[in-house]
Amino acid sequence: MINPKAIPWRQSLFIGLLLTLSVPIAYGFTMGVFSSSIIWPPIGFAFAFLFIKGKNIAPVVFLSIFLGYLISNVAVGNIPSFTILFTSFLLTTSGFIGASIGAFLTIKFHIMLNLSPRNISLMVLVTVLMSGISALLGNLTFIVQSMLSWHSFIDSFTIWFFGDFYGIVIFGLPMVMSLQLDKHPYFKDFNLKEAFFFAVLILFSILLFTDTIPYLSFVFHKYLYIPFAVIIALYFPIRTLYLFSLTILLLMAVITPFVIEPDIFIYMSEVNILLVILTLITIVIKLIYLNLDAQKADQSIRQTRLEALVDSMREMFSLSHQTVTLHESEVETEASKIFRMVFRMFDDIDYGSCVFVRGDKVHFVDTIGYDLDTMNSLPLSGHEWVKNLNKPQVFEHEEMLFKNAIGDEILDLVKDNNPFDLKESLFMSVPLTDKISCELSFDIDKKSDATFKGELLNYFEGLNIMITTFFEANQKSIGLADQKNSMVVSLLRAIDLFDEYTRIHSEHVAEIARDIAKKTGLSQEKVSELYWVGIVHDIGKIGLDIRVLNKPSKLTVLEYETLQDHPIRGFRLLRQSDTLKSIAQFVRHHHERYDGLGYPDGLKGNENMEQAYILGLSEAIASMFEKRPYAEAMSEEAIIDEIRNEKGYQFEPRLCDIAIELIENGLLRRIKKDKTA
């Protein structure tokens, strides 16, 4: 929620002008019948500004609405007097109190503008409460001044209530969305395209209101405004929506008195309902559109981060080619490489440090954003340093942590030489040798909107396991193939990049493929490689819409085509690494069929495809063995029947015989037992 210490004067001026002008516009729309405020934009705008800008904007909101009331009275020929001033003050107060209570409740109950049932229900309740409070206080103002009788109270309250309700929905909600989501909610980037849109809108409205074109009238053709609402949702900022409604009301205030039927209340009710429908259509389309954009952005971030993870594996595997065990003289160099590799993976990180803690001594090996010599000159205690962590930990307000540990005097020294104004810090430990642990810290600046909490922390936990596994393998002189397997399995389990089903499915595929490969007589190296391929064979699904992956009903043609791209996506991702490209081809071909009807390349009966055929058969068995979002798990007998039916068609014949033998000997029962143990 935005709540700046001071509102820029240009924003205050815009808010003041909009609120001031909205009162006479609304006043004119109600035909000057002061107690029949069928629609009242000021309360909607007031709610939005108080909700988003907070108490700092409250004086501007109150004074602007008050000024709007005075201008409205002068416009209809009323000479300012104490009574008019007092009445305007009370009416301003009634609307202001209602809007303030609505803003307070919206913040307190964390109501967001989205399509969840909870938020929709709460927003409706708050809007009803705001409208009721404002209508009650406003009508009591007239009763106290003998401008309204108790006999007319119910009718007046009802009209006033709906006027405020419509004002909040039609103007308040779009303004809230505009202030939160628009890059320039104050029309700083208003352009010719937007101007042309309003020119067309004004021309169309004039023709519609004046019955200039035969057979075209507002009563029968008012829903021709719907295309305007759709265009706003797809092509314009949200601010265009409330200005769209305000323009229609302004034109009605100017034109309508000369063309409407005598029953003004029925006519204005139609207008209100129309604008509510147009507003809701635009908001729903805009939210769906923004949600799709957010999903695309999230997929892009996940894909970028995945590529960085693969790149990090490549760098670490290259280290293992250089040395089997790390000597202490090489430890600092390699630690610095790891530190900078991790830092490069995440754009959200602002600063970082790589530290060795030996006994009571703290030695900074590398820093980013800090002065290395200054940090090493500090009399820091190794006993007080955050170290030897089992998994990454996040600390908020790192300045206080540092202050408590080393005192005010040292803190001033650090702040003079470093950008030491942090919001969060993440610490992680990496045991480089059996005696030396490297402590990494990564920091986010207070001015940043980023946070280590949530998904980012999961990535760091996965990285921590992967890096730790690498150095443990070096310490124990584990073979490269087993080292790769151990790292990838731990990485996928920790990060959980896949949805839950895909992650477990990948482990099942790997185990089945390993057993089939052993039975075919493949070398131990190829068996190990195939197990690893089974773990990452669906890596191309990362970034795809999880709702499509888990869709219980039949996929659309577009969804199916998108899903069919995942072998190529995985292939392109893995082939970028010299270390990983050896398995990329198997990932590309794991959906090929023996009869050539598979995808993506339609290869047929190729003897060089044995590992890919093993992988494809293993995935089919795993899919039938598991309970899927779109189908129940199959029995062993049904799986064996399906393999026999597809022998020589989808699956290579010899592999089918091996798989059936393994299943009959308890392969699937063993896997199920291992997973539930």
PDB file of N, CA and C in Angstrom, residues 132-192:
ATOM      1  N   GLY A 132     -24.242   3.562   3.081  1.00  0.00           N
ATOM      2  CA  GLY A 132     -25.242   3.720   4.132  1.00  0.00           C
ATOM      3  C   GLY A 132     -24.888   4.826   5.100  1.00  0.00           C
ATOM      4  N   ILE A 133     -23.613   4.871   5.515  1.00  0.00           N
ATOM      5  CA  ILE A 133     -23.177   5.918   6.461  1.00  0.00           C
ATOM      6  C   ILE A 133     -23.303   7.302   5.839  1.00  0.00           C
ATOM      7  N   SER A 134     -22.820   7.435   4.607  1.00  0.00           N
ATOM      8  CA  SER A 134     -22.890   8.732   3.929  1.00  0.00           C
ATOM      9  C   SER A 134     -24.329   9.185   3.717  1.00  0.00           C
ATOM     10  N   ALA A 135     -25.201   8.267   3.288  1.00  0.00           N
ATOM     11  CA  ALA A 135     -26.606   8.612   3.048  1.00  0.00           C
ATOM     12  C   ALA A 135     -27.313   8.987   4.341  1.00  0.00           C
ATOM     13  N   LEU A 136     -27.021   8.260   5.413  1.00  0.00           N
ATOM     14  CA  LEU A 136     -27.649   8.549   6.696  1.00  0.00           C
ATOM     15  C   LEU A 136     -27.258   9.932   7.207  1.00  0.00           C
ATOM     16  N   LEU A 137     -25.958  10.215   7.219  1.00  0.00           N
ATOM     17  CA  LEU A 137     -25.485  11.506   7.722  1.00  0.00           C
ATOM     18  C   LEU A 137     -25.958  12.653   6.839  1.00  0.00           C
ATOM     19  N   GLY A 138     -25.951  12.439   5.513  1.00  0.00           N
ATOM     20  CA  GLY A 138     -26.394  13.491   4.599  1.00  0.00           C
ATOM     21  C   GLY A 138     -27.859  13.840   4.786  1.00  0.00           C
ATOM     22  N   ASN A 139     -28.698  12.836   4.931  1.00  0.00           N
ATOM     23  CA  ASN A 139     -30.127  13.092   5.115  1.00  0.00           C
ATOM     24  C   ASN A 139     -30.422  13.690   6.485  1.00  0.00           C
ATOM     25  N   LEU A 140     -29.675  13.288   7.503  1.00  0.00           N
ATOM     26  CA  LEU A 140     -29.841  13.903   8.816  1.00  0.00           C
ATOM     27  C   LEU A 140     -29.483  15.388   8.774  1.00  0.00           C
ATOM     28  N   THR A 141     -28.517  15.730   7.931  1.00  0.00           N
ATOM     29  CA  THR A 141     -28.168  17.143   7.749  1.00  0.00           C
ATOM     30  C   THR A 141     -29.370  17.949   7.275  1.00  0.00           C
ATOM     31  N   PHE A 142     -30.100  17.413   6.293  1.00  0.00           N
ATOM     32  CA  PHE A 142     -31.266  18.111   5.766  1.00  0.00           C
ATOM     33  C   PHE A 142     -32.409  18.147   6.782  1.00  0.00           C
ATOM     34  N   ILE A 143     -32.575  17.069   7.546  1.00  0.00           N
ATOM     35  CA  ILE A 143     -33.645  17.033   8.550  1.00  0.00           C
ATOM     36  C   ILE A 143     -33.391  18.053   9.648  1.00  0.00           C
ATOM     37  N   VAL A 144     -32.136  18.119  10.126  1.00  0.00           N
ATOM     38  CA  VAL A 144     -31.784  19.077  11.181  1.00  0.00           C
ATOM     39  C   VAL A 144     -32.045  20.507  10.730  1.00  0.00           C
ATOM     40  N   GLN A 145     -31.838  20.788   9.449  1.00  0.00           N
ATOM     41  CA  GLN A 145     -32.036  22.138   8.925  1.00  0.00           C
ATOM     42  C   GLN A 145     -33.443  22.332   8.345  1.00  0.00           C
ATOM     43  N   SER A 146     -34.298  21.376   8.627  1.00  0.00           N
ATOM     44  CA  SER A 146     -35.693  21.439   8.161  1.00  0.00           C
ATOM     45  C   SER A 146     -35.796  21.521   6.638  1.00  0.00           C
ATOM     46  N   MET A 147     -34.840  20.940   5.946  1.00  0.00           N
ATOM     47  CA  MET A 147     -34.881  20.887   4.488  1.00  0.00           C
ATOM     48  C   MET A 147     -35.472  19.564   4.001  1.00  0.00           C
ATOM     49  N   LEU A 148     -35.741  18.649   4.950  1.00  0.00           N
ATOM     50  CA  LEU A 148     -36.291  17.336   4.609  1.00  0.00           C
ATOM     51  C   LEU A 148     -37.162  16.872   5.776  1.00  0.00           C
ATOM     52  N   SER A 149     -38.326  16.322   5.477  1.00  0.00           N
ATOM     53  CA  SER A 149     -39.211  15.822   6.524  1.00  0.00           C
ATOM     54  C   SER A 149     -38.942  14.346   6.783  1.00  0.00           C
ATOM     55  N   TRP A 150     -39.310  13.918   8.003  1.00  0.00           N
ATOM     56  CA  TRP A 150     -39.138  12.498   8.332  1.00  0.00           C
ATOM     57  C   TRP A 150     -39.999  11.621   7.425  1.00  0.00           C
ATOM     58  N   HIS A 151     -41.084  12.172   6.947  1.00  0.00           N
ATOM     59  CA  HIS A 151     -41.967  11.417   6.062  1.00  0.00           C
ATOM     60  C   HIS A 151     -41.266  11.033   4.759  1.00  0.00           C
ATOM     61  N   SER A 152     -40.367  11.911   4.323  1.00  0.00           N
ATOM     62  CA  SER A 152     -39.652  11.667   3.052  1.00  0.00           C
ATOM     63  C   SER A 152     -38.290  11.019   3.272  1.00  0.00           C
ATOM     64  N   PHE A 153     -37.961  10.698   4.537  1.00  0.00           N
ATOM     65  CA  PHE A 153     -36.614  10.225   4.855  1.00  0.00           C
ATOM     66  C   PHE A 153     -36.264   8.923   4.122  1.00  0.00           C
ATOM     67  N   ILE A 154     -37.156   7.947   4.147  1.00  0.00           N
ATOM     68  CA  ILE A 154     -36.859   6.636   3.560  1.00  0.00           C
ATOM     69  C   ILE A 154     -36.590   6.764   2.059  1.00  0.00           C
ATOM     70  N   ASP A 155     -37.457   7.493   1.359  1.00  0.00           N
ATOM     71  CA  ASP A 155     -37.256   7.665  -0.087  1.00  0.00           C
ATOM     72  C   ASP A 155     -35.943   8.379  -0.377  1.00  0.00           C
ATOM     73  N   SER A 156     -35.691   9.443   0.375  1.00  0.00           N
ATOM     74  CA  SER A 156     -34.463  10.208   0.154  1.00  0.00           C
ATOM     75  C   SER A 156     -33.222   9.379   0.484  1.00  0.00           C
ATOM     76  N   PHE A 157     -33.294   8.616   1.598  1.00  0.00           N
ATOM     77  CA  PHE A 157     -32.164   7.774   1.987  1.00  0.00           C
ATOM     78  C   PHE A 157     -31.869   6.729   0.914  1.00  0.00           C
ATOM     79  N   THR A 158     -32.927   6.123   0.378  1.00  0.00           N
ATOM     80  CA  THR A 158     -32.745   5.074  -0.638  1.00  0.00           C
ATOM     81  C   THR A 158     -32.072   5.642  -1.879  1.00  0.00           C
ATOM     82  N   ILE A 159     -32.559   6.795  -2.344  1.00  0.00           N
ATOM     83  CA  ILE A 159     -31.970   7.412  -3.540  1.00  0.00           C
ATOM     84  C   ILE A 159     -30.520   7.796  -3.278  1.00  0.00           C
ATOM     85  N   TRP A 160     -30.271   8.394  -2.123  1.00  0.00           N
ATOM     86  CA  TRP A 160     -28.922   8.828  -1.762  1.00  0.00           C
ATOM     87  C   TRP A 160     -27.979   7.620  -1.639  1.00  0.00           C
ATOM     88  N   PHE A 161     -28.496   6.557  -1.004  1.00  0.00           N
ATOM     89  CA  PHE A 161     -27.689   5.346  -0.829  1.00  0.00           C
ATOM     90  C   PHE A 161     -27.226   4.800  -2.174  1.00  0.00           C
ATOM     91  N   PHE A 162     -28.164   4.648  -3.114  1.00  0.00           N
ATOM     92  CA  PHE A 162     -27.783   4.095  -4.411  1.00  0.00           C
ATOM     93  C   PHE A 162     -26.889   5.056  -5.184  1.00  0.00           C
ATOM     94  N   GLY A 163     -27.095   6.350  -4.992  1.00  0.00           N
ATOM     95  CA  GLY A 163     -26.210   7.317  -5.645  1.00  0.00           C
ATOM     96  C   GLY A 163     -24.770   7.155  -5.207  1.00  0.00           C
ATOM     97  N   ASP A 164     -24.561   7.010  -3.889  1.00  0.00           N
ATOM     98  CA  ASP A 164     -23.209   6.813  -3.375  1.00  0.00           C
ATOM     99  C   ASP A 164     -22.658   5.440  -3.757  1.00  0.00           C
ATOM    100  N   PHE A 165     -23.527   4.432  -3.717  1.00  0.00           N
ATOM    101  CA  PHE A 165     -23.096   3.073  -4.087  1.00  0.00           C
ATOM    102  C   PHE A 165     -22.588   3.062  -5.528  1.00  0.00           C
ATOM    103  N   TYR A 166     -23.372   3.651  -6.429  1.00  0.00           N
ATOM    104  CA  TYR A 166     -22.942   3.725  -7.826  1.00  0.00           C
ATOM    105  C   TYR A 166     -21.659   4.542  -7.962  1.00  0.00           C
ATOM    106  N   GLY A 167     -21.557   5.617  -7.197  1.00  0.00           N
ATOM    107  CA  GLY A 167     -20.357   6.454  -7.279  1.00  0.00           C
ATOM    108  C   GLY A 167     -19.094   5.709  -6.891  1.00  0.00           C
ATOM    109  N   ILE A 168     -19.202   4.854  -5.848  1.00  0.00           N
ATOM    110  CA  ILE A 168     -18.037   4.084  -5.401  1.00  0.00           C
ATOM    111  C   ILE A 168     -17.661   3.033  -6.443  1.00  0.00           C
ATOM    112  N   VAL A 169     -18.662   2.319  -6.979  1.00  0.00           N
ATOM    113  CA  VAL A 169     -18.388   1.259  -7.951  1.00  0.00           C
ATOM    114  C   VAL A 169     -17.864   1.842  -9.264  1.00  0.00           C
ATOM    115  N   ILE A 170     -18.538   2.878  -9.760  1.00  0.00           N
ATOM    116  CA  ILE A 170     -18.222   3.399 -11.097  1.00  0.00           C
ATOM    117  C   ILE A 170     -16.949   4.237 -11.104  1.00  0.00           C
ATOM    118  N   PHE A 171     -16.672   4.941  -9.991  1.00  0.00           N
ATOM    119  CA  PHE A 171     -15.520   5.839  -9.968  1.00  0.00           C
ATOM    120  C   PHE A 171     -14.457   5.436  -8.949  1.00  0.00           C
ATOM    121  N   GLY A 172     -14.883   4.915  -7.797  1.00  0.00           N
ATOM    122  CA  GLY A 172     -13.907   4.561  -6.768  1.00  0.00           C
ATOM    123  C   GLY A 172     -13.031   3.383  -7.140  1.00  0.00           C
ATOM    124  N   LEU A 173     -13.642   2.291  -7.589  1.00  0.00           N
ATOM    125  CA  LEU A 173     -12.863   1.086  -7.914  1.00  0.00           C
ATOM    126  C   LEU A 173     -11.881   1.321  -9.061  1.00  0.00           C
ATOM    127  N   PRO A 174     -12.313   1.953 -10.178  1.00  0.00           N
ATOM    128  CA  PRO A 174     -11.332   2.237 -11.238  1.00  0.00           C
ATOM    129  C   PRO A 174     -10.201   3.144 -10.768  1.00  0.00           C
ATOM    130  N   MET A 175     -10.514   4.126  -9.904  1.00  0.00           N
ATOM    131  CA  MET A 175      -9.457   5.018  -9.424  1.00  0.00           C
ATOM    132  C   MET A 175      -8.461   4.260  -8.555  1.00  0.00           C
ATOM    133  N   VAL A 176      -8.961   3.354  -7.704  1.00  0.00           N
ATOM    134  CA  VAL A 176      -8.059   2.533  -6.890  1.00  0.00           C
ATOM    135  C   VAL A 176      -7.126   1.725  -7.785  1.00  0.00           C
ATOM    136  N   MET A 177      -7.687   1.075  -8.802  1.00  0.00           N
ATOM    137  CA  MET A 177      -6.864   0.277  -9.712  1.00  0.00           C
ATOM    138  C   MET A 177      -5.869   1.157 -10.459  1.00  0.00           C
ATOM    139  N   SER A 178      -6.308   2.343 -10.875  1.00  0.00           N
ATOM    140  CA  SER A 178      -5.424   3.243 -11.613  1.00  0.00           C
ATOM    141  C   SER A 178      -4.237   3.668 -10.759  1.00  0.00           C
ATOM    142  N   LEU A 179      -4.499   4.068  -9.502  1.00  0.00           N
ATOM    143  CA  LEU A 179      -3.425   4.515  -8.615  1.00  0.00           C
ATOM    144  C   LEU A 179      -2.444   3.391  -8.294  1.00  0.00           C
ATOM    145  N   GLN A 180      -2.931   2.160  -8.293  1.00  0.00           N
ATOM    146  CA  GLN A 180      -2.060   1.026  -7.970  1.00  0.00           C
ATOM    147  C   GLN A 180      -1.328   0.462  -9.176  1.00  0.00           C
ATOM    148  N   LEU A 181      -1.959   0.505 -10.358  1.00  0.00           N
ATOM    149  CA  LEU A 181      -1.427  -0.240 -11.493  1.00  0.00           C
ATOM    150  C   LEU A 181      -0.948   0.614 -12.660  1.00  0.00           C
ATOM    151  N   ASP A 182      -1.543   1.788 -12.850  1.00  0.00           N
ATOM    152  CA  ASP A 182      -1.136   2.629 -13.978  1.00  0.00           C
ATOM    153  C   ASP A 182       0.241   3.215 -13.741  1.00  0.00           C
ATOM    154  N   LYS A 183       1.043   3.279 -14.782  1.00  0.00           N
ATOM    155  CA  LYS A 183       2.368   3.885 -14.680  1.00  0.00           C
ATOM    156  C   LYS A 183       2.253   5.379 -14.439  1.00  0.00           C
ATOM    157  N   HIS A 184       1.282   6.009 -15.115  1.00  0.00           N
ATOM    158  CA  HIS A 184       1.052   7.449 -14.954  1.00  0.00           C
ATOM    159  C   HIS A 184      -0.437   7.696 -14.716  1.00  0.00           C
ATOM    160  N   PRO A 185      -0.923   7.508 -13.481  1.00  0.00           N
ATOM    161  CA  PRO A 185      -2.358   7.685 -13.222  1.00  0.00           C
ATOM    162  C   PRO A 185      -2.825   9.126 -13.327  1.00  0.00           C
ATOM    163  N   TYR A 186      -1.872  10.076 -13.383  1.00  0.00           N
ATOM    164  CA  TYR A 186      -2.254  11.493 -13.412  1.00  0.00           C
ATOM    165  C   TYR A 186      -2.145  12.092 -14.817  1.00  0.00           C
ATOM    166  N   PHE A 187      -2.256  11.243 -15.838  1.00  0.00           N
ATOM    167  CA  PHE A 187      -2.338  11.659 -17.235  1.00  0.00           C
ATOM    168  C   PHE A 187      -1.052  12.319 -17.750  1.00  0.00           C
ATOM    169  N   LYS A 188       0.075  11.963 -17.153  1.00  0.00           N
ATOM    170  CA  LYS A 188       1.339  12.510 -17.626  1.00  0.00           C
ATOM    171  C   LYS A 188       1.656  12.046 -19.038  1.00  0.00           C
ATOM    172  N   ASP A 189       1.184  10.846 -19.413  1.00  0.00           N
ATOM    173  CA  ASP A 189       1.481  10.299 -20.733  1.00  0.00           C
ATOM    174  C   ASP A 189       0.243  10.284 -21.634  1.00  0.00           C
ATOM    175  N   PHE A 190      -0.690  11.187 -21.378  1.00  0.00           N
ATOM    176  CA  PHE A 190      -1.885  11.285 -22.230  1.00  0.00           C
ATOM    177  C   PHE A 190      -1.442  11.563 -23.663  1.00  0.00           C
ATOM    178  N   ASN A 191      -1.905  10.748 -24.636  1.00  0.00           N
ATOM    179  CA  ASN A 191      -1.395  10.849 -25.999  1.00  0.00           C
ATOM    180  C   ASN A 191      -2.522  11.009 -27.011  1.00  0.00           C
ATOM    181  N   LEU A 192      -2.144  11.104 -28.281  1.00  0.00           N
ATOM    182  CA  LEU A 192      -3.116  11.319 -29.349  1.00  0.00           C
ATOM    183  C   LEU A 192      -4.090  10.154 -29.469  1.00  0.00           C
TER     184      LEU A 192
END
